[in-house]
Each structure stands twice: as structure tokens, then as C-alpha cells.
PDB file of C-alpha atoms in Angstrom:
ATOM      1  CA  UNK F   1      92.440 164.006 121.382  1.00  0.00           C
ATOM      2  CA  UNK F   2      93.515 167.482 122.559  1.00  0.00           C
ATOM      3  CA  UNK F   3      96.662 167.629 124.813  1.00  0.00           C
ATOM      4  CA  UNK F   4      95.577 171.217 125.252  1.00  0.00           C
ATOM      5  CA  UNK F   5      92.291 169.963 126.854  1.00  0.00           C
ATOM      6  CA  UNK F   6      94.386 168.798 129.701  1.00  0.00           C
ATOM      7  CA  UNK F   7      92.796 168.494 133.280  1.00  0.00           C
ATOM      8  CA  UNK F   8      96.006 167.703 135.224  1.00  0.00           C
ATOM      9  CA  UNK F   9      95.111 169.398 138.248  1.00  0.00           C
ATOM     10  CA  UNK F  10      93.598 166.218 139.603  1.00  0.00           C
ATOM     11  CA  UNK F  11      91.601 165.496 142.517  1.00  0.00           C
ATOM     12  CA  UNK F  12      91.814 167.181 146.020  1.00  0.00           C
ATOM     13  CA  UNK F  13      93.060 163.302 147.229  1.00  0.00           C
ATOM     14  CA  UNK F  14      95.477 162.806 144.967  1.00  0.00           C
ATOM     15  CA  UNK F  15      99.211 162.669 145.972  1.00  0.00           C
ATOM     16  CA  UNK F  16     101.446 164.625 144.498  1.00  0.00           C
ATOM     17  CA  UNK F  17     103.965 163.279 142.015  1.00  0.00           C
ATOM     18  CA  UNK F  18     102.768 159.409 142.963  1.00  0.00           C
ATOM     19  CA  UNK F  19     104.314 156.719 140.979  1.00  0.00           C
ATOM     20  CA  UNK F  20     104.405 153.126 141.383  1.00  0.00           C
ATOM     21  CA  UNK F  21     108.318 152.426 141.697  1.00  0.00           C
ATOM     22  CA  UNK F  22     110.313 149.411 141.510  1.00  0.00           C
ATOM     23  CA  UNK F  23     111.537 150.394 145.184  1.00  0.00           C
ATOM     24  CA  UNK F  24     107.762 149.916 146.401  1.00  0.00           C
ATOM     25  CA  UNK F  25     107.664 146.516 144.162  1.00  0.00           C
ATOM     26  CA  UNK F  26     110.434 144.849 145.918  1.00  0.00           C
ATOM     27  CA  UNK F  27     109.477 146.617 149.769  1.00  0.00           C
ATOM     28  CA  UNK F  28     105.682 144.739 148.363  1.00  0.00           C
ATOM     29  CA  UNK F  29     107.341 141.258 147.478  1.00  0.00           C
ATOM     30  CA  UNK F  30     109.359 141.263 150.884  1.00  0.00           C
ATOM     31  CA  UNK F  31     106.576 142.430 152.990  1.00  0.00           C
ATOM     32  CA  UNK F  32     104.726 139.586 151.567  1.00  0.00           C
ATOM     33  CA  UNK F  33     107.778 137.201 152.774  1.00  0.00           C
ATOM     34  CA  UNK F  34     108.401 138.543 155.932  1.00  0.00           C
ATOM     35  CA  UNK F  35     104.150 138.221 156.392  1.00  0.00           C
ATOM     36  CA  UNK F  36     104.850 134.580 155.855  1.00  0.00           C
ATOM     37  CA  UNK F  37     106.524 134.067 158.949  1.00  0.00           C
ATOM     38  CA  UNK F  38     104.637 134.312 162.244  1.00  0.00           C
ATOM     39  CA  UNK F  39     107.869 136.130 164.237  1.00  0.00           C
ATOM     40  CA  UNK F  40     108.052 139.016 161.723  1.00  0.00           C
ATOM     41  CA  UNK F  41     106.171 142.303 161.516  1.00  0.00           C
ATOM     42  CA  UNK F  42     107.615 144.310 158.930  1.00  0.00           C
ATOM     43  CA  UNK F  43     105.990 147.685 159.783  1.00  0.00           C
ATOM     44  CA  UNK F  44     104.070 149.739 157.025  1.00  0.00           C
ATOM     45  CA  UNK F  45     105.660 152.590 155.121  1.00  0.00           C
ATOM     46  CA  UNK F  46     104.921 156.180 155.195  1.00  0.00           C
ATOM     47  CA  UNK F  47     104.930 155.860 151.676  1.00  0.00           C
ATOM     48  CA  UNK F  48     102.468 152.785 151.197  1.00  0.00           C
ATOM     49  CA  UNK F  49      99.809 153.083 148.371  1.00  0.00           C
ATOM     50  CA  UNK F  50      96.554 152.784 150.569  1.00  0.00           C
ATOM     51  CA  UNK F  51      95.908 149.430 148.187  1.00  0.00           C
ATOM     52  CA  UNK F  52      97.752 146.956 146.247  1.00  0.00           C
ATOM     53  CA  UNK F  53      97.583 143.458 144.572  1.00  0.00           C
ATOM     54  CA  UNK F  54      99.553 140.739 143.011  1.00  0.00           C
ATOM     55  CA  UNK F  55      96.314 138.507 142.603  1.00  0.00           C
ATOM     56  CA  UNK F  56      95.432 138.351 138.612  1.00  0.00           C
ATOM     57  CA  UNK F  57      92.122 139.427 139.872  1.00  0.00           C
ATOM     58  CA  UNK F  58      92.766 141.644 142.228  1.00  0.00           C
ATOM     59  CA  UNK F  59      90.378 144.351 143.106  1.00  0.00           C
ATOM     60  CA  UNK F  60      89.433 146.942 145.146  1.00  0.00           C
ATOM     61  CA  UNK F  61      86.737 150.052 145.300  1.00  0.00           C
ATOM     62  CA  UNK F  62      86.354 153.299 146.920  1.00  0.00           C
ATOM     63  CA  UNK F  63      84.591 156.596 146.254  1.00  0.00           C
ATOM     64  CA  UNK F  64      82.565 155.058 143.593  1.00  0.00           C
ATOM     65  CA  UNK F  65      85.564 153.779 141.986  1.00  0.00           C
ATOM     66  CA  UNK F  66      87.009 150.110 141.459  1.00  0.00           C
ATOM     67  CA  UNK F  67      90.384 148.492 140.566  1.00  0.00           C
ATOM     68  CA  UNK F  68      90.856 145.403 138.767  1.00  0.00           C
ATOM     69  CA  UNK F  69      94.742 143.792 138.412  1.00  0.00           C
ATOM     70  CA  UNK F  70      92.859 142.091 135.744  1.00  0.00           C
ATOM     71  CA  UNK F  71      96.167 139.265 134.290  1.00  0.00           C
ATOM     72  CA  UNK F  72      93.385 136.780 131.947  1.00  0.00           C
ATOM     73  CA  UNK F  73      95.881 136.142 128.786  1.00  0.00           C
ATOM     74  CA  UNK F  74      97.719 133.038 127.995  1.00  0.00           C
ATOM     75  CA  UNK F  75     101.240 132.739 129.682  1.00  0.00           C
ATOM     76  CA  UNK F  76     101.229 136.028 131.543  1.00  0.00           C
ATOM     77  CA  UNK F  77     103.630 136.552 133.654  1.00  0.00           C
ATOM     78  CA  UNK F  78     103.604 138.615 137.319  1.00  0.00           C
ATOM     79  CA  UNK F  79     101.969 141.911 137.727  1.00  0.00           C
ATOM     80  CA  UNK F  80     101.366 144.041 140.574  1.00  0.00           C
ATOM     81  CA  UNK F  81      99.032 146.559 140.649  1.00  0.00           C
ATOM     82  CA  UNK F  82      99.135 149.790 143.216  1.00  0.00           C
ATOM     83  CA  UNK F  83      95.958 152.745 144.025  1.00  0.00           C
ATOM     84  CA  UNK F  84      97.688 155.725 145.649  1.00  0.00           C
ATOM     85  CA  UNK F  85      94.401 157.761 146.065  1.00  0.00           C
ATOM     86  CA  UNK F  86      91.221 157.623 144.172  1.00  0.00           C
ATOM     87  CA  UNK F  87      92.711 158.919 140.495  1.00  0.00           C
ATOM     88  CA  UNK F  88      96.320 157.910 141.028  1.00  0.00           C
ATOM     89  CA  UNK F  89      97.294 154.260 140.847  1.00  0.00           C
ATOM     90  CA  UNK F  90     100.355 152.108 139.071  1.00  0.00           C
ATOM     91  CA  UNK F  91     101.555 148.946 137.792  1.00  0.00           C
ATOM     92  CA  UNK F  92     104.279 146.479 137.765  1.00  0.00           C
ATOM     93  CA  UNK F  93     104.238 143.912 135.121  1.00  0.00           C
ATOM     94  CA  UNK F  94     106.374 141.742 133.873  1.00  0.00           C
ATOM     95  CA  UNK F  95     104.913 139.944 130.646  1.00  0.00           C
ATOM     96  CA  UNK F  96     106.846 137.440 127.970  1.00  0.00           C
ATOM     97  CA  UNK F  97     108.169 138.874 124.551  1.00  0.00           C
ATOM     98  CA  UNK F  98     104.940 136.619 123.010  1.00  0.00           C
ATOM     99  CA  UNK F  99     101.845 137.388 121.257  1.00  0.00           C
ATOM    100  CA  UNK F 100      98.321 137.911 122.601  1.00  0.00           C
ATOM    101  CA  UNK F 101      97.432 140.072 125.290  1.00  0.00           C
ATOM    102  CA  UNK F 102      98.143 139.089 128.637  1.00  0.00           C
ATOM    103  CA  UNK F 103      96.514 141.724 131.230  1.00  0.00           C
ATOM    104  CA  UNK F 104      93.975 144.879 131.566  1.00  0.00           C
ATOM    105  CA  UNK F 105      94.942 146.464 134.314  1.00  0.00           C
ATOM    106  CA  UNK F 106      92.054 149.088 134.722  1.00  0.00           C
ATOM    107  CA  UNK F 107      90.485 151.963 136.707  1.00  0.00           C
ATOM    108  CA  UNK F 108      86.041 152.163 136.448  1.00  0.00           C
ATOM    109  CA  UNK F 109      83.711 154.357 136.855  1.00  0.00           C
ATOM    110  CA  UNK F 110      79.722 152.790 137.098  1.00  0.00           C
ATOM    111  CA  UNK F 111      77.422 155.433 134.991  1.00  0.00           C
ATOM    112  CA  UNK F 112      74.057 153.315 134.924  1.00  0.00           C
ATOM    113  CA  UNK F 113      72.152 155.879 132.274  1.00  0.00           C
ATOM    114  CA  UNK F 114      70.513 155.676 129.201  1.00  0.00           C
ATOM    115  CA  UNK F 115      72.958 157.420 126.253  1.00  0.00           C
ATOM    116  CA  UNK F 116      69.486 160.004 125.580  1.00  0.00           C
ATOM    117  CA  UNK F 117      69.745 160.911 129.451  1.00  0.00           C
ATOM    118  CA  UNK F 118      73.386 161.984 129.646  1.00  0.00           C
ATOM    119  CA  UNK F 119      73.849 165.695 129.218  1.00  0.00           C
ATOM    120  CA  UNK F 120      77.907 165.071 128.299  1.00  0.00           C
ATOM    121  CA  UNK F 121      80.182 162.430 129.715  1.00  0.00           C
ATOM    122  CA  UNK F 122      83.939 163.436 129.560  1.00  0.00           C
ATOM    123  CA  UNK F 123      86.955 161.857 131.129  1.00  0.00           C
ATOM    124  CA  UNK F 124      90.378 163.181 131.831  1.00  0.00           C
ATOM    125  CA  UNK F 125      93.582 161.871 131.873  1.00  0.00           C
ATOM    126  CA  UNK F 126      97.929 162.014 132.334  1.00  0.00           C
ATOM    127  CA  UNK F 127     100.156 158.923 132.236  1.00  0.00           C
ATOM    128  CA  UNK F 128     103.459 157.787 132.406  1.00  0.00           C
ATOM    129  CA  UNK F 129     104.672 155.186 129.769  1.00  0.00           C
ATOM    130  CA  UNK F 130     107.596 152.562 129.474  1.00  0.00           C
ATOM    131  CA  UNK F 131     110.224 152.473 126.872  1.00  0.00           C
ATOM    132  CA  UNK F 132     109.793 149.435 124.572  1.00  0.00           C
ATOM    133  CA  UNK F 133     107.055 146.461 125.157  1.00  0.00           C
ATOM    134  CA  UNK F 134     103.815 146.294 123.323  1.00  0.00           C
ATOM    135  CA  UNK F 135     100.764 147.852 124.534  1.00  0.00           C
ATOM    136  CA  UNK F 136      97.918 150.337 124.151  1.00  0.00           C
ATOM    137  CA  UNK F 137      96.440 152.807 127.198  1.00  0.00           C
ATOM    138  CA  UNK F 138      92.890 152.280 126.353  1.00  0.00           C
ATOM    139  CA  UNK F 139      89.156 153.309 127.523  1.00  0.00           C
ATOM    140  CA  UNK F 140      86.581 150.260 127.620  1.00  0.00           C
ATOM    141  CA  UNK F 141      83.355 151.471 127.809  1.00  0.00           C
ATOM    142  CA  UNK F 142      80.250 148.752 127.930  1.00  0.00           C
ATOM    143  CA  UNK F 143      76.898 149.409 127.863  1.00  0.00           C
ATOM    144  CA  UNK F 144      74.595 147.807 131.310  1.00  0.00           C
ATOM    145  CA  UNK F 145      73.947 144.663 129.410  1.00  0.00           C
ATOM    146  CA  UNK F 146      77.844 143.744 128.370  1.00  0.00           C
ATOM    147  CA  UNK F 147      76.311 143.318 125.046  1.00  0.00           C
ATOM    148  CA  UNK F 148      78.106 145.712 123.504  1.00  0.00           C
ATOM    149  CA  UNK F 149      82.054 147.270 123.978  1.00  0.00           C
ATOM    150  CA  UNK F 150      83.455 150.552 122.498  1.00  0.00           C
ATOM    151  CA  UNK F 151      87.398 150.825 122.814  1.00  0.00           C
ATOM    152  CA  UNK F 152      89.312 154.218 122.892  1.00  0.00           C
ATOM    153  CA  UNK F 153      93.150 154.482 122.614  1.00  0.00           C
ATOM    154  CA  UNK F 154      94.883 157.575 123.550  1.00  0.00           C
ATOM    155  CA  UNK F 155      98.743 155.981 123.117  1.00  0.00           C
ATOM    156  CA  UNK F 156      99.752 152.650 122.057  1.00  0.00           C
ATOM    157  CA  UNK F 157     103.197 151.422 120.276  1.00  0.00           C
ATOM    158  CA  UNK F 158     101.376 149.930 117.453  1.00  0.00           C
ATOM    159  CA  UNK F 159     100.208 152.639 114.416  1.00  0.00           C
ATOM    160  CA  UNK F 160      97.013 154.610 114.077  1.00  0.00           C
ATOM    161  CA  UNK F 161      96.711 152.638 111.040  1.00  0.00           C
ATOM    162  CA  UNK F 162      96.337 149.212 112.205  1.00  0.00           C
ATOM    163  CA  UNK F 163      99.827 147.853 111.944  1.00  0.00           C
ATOM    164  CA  UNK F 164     102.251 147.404 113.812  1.00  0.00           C
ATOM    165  CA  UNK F 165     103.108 145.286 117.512  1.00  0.00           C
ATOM    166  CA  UNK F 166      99.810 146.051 118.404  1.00  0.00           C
ATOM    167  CA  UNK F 167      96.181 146.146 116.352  1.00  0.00           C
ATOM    168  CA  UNK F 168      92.772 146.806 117.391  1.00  0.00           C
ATOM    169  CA  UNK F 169      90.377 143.884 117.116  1.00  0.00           C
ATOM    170  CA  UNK F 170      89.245 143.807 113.331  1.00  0.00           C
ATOM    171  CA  UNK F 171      86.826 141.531 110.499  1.00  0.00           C
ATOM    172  CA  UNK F 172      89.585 141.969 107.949  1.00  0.00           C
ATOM    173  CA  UNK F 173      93.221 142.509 108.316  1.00  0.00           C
ATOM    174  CA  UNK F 174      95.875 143.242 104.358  1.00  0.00           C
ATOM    175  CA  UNK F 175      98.378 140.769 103.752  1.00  0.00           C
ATOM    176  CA  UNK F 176     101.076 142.437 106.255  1.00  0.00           C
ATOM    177  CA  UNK F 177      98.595 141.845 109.313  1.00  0.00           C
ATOM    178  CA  UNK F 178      97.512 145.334 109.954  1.00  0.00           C
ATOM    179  CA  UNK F 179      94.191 145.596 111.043  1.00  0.00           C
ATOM    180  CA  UNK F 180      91.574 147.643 108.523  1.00  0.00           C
ATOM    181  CA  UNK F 181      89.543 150.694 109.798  1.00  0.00           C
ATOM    182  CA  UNK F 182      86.462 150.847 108.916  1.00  0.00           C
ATOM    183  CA  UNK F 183      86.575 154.636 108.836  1.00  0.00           C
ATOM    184  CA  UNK F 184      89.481 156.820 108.477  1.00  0.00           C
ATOM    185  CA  UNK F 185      89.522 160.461 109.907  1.00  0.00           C
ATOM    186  CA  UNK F 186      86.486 160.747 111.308  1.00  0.00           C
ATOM    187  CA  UNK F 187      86.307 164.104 113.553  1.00  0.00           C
ATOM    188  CA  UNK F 188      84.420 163.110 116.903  1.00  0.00           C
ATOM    189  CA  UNK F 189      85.242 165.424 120.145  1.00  0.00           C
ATOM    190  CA  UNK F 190      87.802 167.602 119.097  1.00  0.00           C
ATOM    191  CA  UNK F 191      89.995 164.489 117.978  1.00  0.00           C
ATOM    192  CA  UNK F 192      90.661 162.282 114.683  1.00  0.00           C
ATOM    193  CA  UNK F 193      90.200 159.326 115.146  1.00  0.00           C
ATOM    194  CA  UNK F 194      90.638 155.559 112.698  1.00  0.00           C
ATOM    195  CA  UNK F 195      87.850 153.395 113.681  1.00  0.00           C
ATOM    196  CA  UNK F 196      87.986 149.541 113.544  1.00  0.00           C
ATOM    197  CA  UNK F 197      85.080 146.923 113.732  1.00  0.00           C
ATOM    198  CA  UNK F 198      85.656 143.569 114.913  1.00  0.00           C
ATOM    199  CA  UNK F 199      84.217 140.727 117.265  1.00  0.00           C
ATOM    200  CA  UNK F 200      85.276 139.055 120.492  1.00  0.00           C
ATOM    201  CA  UNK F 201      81.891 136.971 120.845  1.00  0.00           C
ATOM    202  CA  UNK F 202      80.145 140.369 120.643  1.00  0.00           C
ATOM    203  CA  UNK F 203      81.225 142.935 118.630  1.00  0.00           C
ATOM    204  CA  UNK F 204      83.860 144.905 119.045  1.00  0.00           C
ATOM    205  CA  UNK F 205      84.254 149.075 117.706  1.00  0.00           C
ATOM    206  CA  UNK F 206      87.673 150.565 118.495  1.00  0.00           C
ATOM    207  CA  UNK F 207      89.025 153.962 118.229  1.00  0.00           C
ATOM    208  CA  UNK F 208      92.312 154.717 117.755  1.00  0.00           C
ATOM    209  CA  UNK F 209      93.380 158.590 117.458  1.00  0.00           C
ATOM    210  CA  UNK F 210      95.836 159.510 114.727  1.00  0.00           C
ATOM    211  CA  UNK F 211      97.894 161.778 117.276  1.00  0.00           C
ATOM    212  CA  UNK F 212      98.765 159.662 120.159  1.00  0.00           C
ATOM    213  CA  UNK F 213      98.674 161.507 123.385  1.00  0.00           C
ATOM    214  CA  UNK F 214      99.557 161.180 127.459  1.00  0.00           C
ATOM    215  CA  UNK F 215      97.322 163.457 128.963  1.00  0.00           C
ATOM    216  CA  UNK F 216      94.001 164.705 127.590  1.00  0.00           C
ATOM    217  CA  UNK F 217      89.944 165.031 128.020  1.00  0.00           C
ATOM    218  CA  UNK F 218      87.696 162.446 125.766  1.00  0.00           C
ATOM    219  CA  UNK F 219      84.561 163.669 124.823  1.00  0.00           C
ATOM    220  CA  UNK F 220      83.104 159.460 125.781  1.00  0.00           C
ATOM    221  CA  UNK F 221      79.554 161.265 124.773  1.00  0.00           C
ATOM    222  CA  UNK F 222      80.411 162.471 121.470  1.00  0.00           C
ATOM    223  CA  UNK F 223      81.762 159.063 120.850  1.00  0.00           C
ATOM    224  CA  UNK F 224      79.056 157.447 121.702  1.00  0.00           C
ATOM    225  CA  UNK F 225      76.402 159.365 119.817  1.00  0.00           C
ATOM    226  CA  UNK F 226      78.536 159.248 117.060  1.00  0.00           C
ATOM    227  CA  UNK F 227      79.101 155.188 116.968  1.00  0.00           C
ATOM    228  CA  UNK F 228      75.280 155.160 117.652  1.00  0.00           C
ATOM    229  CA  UNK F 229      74.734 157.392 114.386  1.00  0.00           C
ATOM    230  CA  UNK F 230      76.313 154.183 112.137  1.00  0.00           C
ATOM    231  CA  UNK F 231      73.517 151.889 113.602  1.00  0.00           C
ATOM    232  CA  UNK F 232      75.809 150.208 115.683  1.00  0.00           C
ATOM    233  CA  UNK F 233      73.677 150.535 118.780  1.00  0.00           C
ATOM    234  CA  UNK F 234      70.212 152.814 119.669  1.00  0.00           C
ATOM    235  CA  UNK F 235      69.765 154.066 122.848  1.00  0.00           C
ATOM    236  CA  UNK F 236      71.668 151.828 125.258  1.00  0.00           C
ATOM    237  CA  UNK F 237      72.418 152.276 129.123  1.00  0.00           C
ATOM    238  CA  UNK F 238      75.913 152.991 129.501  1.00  0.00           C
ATOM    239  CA  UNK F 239      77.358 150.996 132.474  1.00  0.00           C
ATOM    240  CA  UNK F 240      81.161 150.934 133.055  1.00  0.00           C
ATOM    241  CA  UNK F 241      83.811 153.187 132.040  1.00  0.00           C
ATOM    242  CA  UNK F 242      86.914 151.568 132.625  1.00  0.00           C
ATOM    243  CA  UNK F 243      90.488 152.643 131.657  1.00  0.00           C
ATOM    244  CA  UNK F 244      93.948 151.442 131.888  1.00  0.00           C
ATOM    245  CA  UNK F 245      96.331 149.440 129.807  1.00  0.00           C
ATOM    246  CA  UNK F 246      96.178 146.107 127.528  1.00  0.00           C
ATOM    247  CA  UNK F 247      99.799 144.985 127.743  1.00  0.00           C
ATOM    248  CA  UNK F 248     100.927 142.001 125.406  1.00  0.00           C
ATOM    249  CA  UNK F 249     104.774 142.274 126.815  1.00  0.00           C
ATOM    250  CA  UNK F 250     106.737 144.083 128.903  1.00  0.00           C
ATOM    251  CA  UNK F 251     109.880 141.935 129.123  1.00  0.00           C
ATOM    252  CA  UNK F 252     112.198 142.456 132.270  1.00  0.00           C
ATOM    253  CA  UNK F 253     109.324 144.403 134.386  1.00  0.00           C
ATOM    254  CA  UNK F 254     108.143 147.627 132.998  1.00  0.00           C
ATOM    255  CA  UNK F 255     106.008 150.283 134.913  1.00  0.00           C
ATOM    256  CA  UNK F 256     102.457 151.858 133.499  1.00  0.00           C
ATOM    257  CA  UNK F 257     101.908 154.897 136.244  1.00  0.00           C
ATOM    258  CA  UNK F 258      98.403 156.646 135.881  1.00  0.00           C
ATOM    259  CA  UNK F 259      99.166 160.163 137.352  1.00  0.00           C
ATOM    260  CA  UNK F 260      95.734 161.407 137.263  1.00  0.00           C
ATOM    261  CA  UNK F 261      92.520 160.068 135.839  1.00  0.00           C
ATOM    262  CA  UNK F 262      88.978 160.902 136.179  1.00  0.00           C
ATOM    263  CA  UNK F 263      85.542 160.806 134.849  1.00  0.00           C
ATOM    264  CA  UNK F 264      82.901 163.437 134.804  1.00  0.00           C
ATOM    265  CA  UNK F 265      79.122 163.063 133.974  1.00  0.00           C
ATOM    266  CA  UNK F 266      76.390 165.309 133.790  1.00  0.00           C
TER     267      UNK F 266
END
């Protein structure tokens, strides 16, 4: 991935320098006491994202665009997720120093076209990341039928390699854990990437670049058509593009803040 391809500008509706705080976590958690009791009526701030959700499902849409809170793993803890305009959004999370991934906190964007049909398919991006935890910011892109998923990581504290705190989803890992790639420095897009094969009751093909990045534009077509080129898949209908971050822990409360993000197809 390019961090010269960056397309930071954002959207007309996004807010400038937006970032889910721990000030609007705790103004959240006591506007949801003081809501409790009939008396009060704490009013709104200035400053309020226009959505936000401590459901594990949690989820909201606009402009074409949907939010999922998205806590499914085993012994997650609290997570709060916050949209400040249609490419800006944030979350609190607060997950156990364990193993396994405990929430996908995620932006989409419906396509609904066959791959042969789509002229290029691009997506842009800028984050914020914590200090410490485990976790990788990651595309999931399915195709209209769920029947197959294509993963791309643009940063993640585990190692392009396949080792470390955090591995893709792989048929055969060495001796020390790490996960093994399938292919190693394959150009796709104006980016190396390490690809991985593995299955999660379909099968699973995950990208992970060899220069980790915070902002940046994936070519998602290029991808595509290459993955497609291995056999993996003909000419499927690509449904959802979702992005956001798998986090296994983030011990004490740790804040993922998606400054811009957006997705382009022609």
C-alpha cells in the first residue's frame, strides 16, 4: 500500500479533526444513567457524534453506508462504538489480555456487481491507532452470496510474516505458531503484499502488506482480479466492503479512531 496514494481530504461531511475521546465515553455512559431516571434530562452536546452504540450489535446506516459495533468473540469485554459523519467514526473498547478475537467493529459499503462489470473499485483511508493491545485494521470484502471472504490488512501489531500477537487465518502454521503465506511478495495495486489461505467454514484468503501503513488507497479491484487469477473464485458479485478493526485485546480501554474512510466504484 502507498502512503503517497493518500486521499485525506475526506468528504464534504466530515468533521474536522473528529476523534472518539474518552471524555465523550464517560459524557455516553452517564447520559445513559441519568436516561435511567425519569426526573433527569441531561441535554445533548454540541459535540455529540450524530450516532453511537454500546450494543455488541449495534448498527446504524446512512448515505448508503452502515455501522456495525459488531463484539461476537468469547469473553469480550465493553465496547462503544461512535459515527461522527458518514467517513468519520471511533471506538472504545475495552477487551481482556486473552486469545481469540473478540470484536469487528466495521464501516460498509454495498457494491452489488459482478467482478467483470466493475471498471476499478478503490477505497481510501487514515486512522489513528493505540499503543499496545493486539489487533489488525482490516478490509472484509464478501462476495453477494457470503460464500466467499477476501481479508486486507493495512496495519496490525502482529508481522507481515505470520507471527506474532496476531496471524491471519491459515491451513498450516511452523512450529512457533506463525501462520504460512501461501505467496510471498506478490505485487498487486501498487503494494506487496504476503497472502495467506485458510478456512472459517468457507474459505478464507488474507492479505497482509509487508509495509504497514495508516492512511492509503487499495486498489480492492486489482485484488480481486488477482485472487480470481489463482482459481480461487470466477466471476463473482461483489457485495459488501466493510472495514474496521479485529481487536483480540485492548486491556484498560484503548481507542481505534477512523479519521477518514471511503470507497469509490466505477
Amino acid at each position: 500500500m502507498d502512503s503517497n496514494r493518500i486521499n485525506g481530504a475526506g468528504s464534504p461531511e466530515a468533521l474536522s479533526g473528529y476523534a472518539w475521546t474518552q471524555e465523550n465515553h464517560d459524557l455516553f455512559r452517564q447520559a445513559v444513567n441519568d436516561a435511567k431516571s425519569p426526573s433527569s434530562a441531561a441535554p445533548v452536546s454540541a459535540k455529540a457524534p450524530v450516532w453511537r452504540s454500546s450494543d455488541p450489535y449495534g448498527s446504524y446506516s446512512r448515505d448508503g453506508y452502515s455501522w456495525n459495533n459488531d463484539v461476537w468473540g468469547a469473553g469480550a469485554g465493553p465496547q462503544t462504538i461512535s459515527v461522527g459523519a458518514v467517513n468519520q467514526w471511533g471506538v472504545w473498547s475495552n477487551q481482556p489480555n486473552t486469545p481469540g478475537i473478540k470484536s469487528y467493529p466495521h464501516e460498509a459499503f454495498h457494491i452489488g456487481k459482478p467482478l467483470s462489470s466493475i471498471k476499478s473499485l478503490t477505497s481510501s483511508f487514515n486512522q489513528q491507532v493505540p499503543k499496545g493491545g493486539a489487533w489488525d485494521f482490516a478490509y472484509d470484502i464478501w462476495d453477494s452470496s457470503n460464500e466467499h471472504e477476501v481479508m486486507l490488512w493495512t496495519n496490525y501489531t502482529g508481522n507481515p510474516d505470520g507471527s506474532g500477537n496476531v496471524k491471519p487465518i491459515s491451513y498450516n502454521y511452523a512450529a512457533s505458531g506463525a501462520a504460512i503465506p501461501v505467496y510471498s511478495n506478490v505485487k498487486i495495486g501498487g503494494a506487496t503484499w504476503n497472502v495467506f489461505e485458510g478456512f472459517n467454514g468457507h474459505k478464507v484468503i488474507s492479505l497482509l502488506p509487508t509495509s504497514k501503513t495508516n492512511s492509503g488507497t487499495v486498489d480492492i479491484k486489482s485484488a480481486l482480479e488477482w485472487i480470481k487469477s489463482t482459481g480461487y473464485f470466477g466471476d463473482i458479485k461483489v457485495g459488501s466492503v466493510q472495514y474496521g478493526v479485529e481487536i483480540t485485546s485492548s486491556p484498560g480501554g484503548m481507542h481505534f479512531n477512523f479519521n477518514n474512510w471511503n470507497v469509490t466504484s466505477k
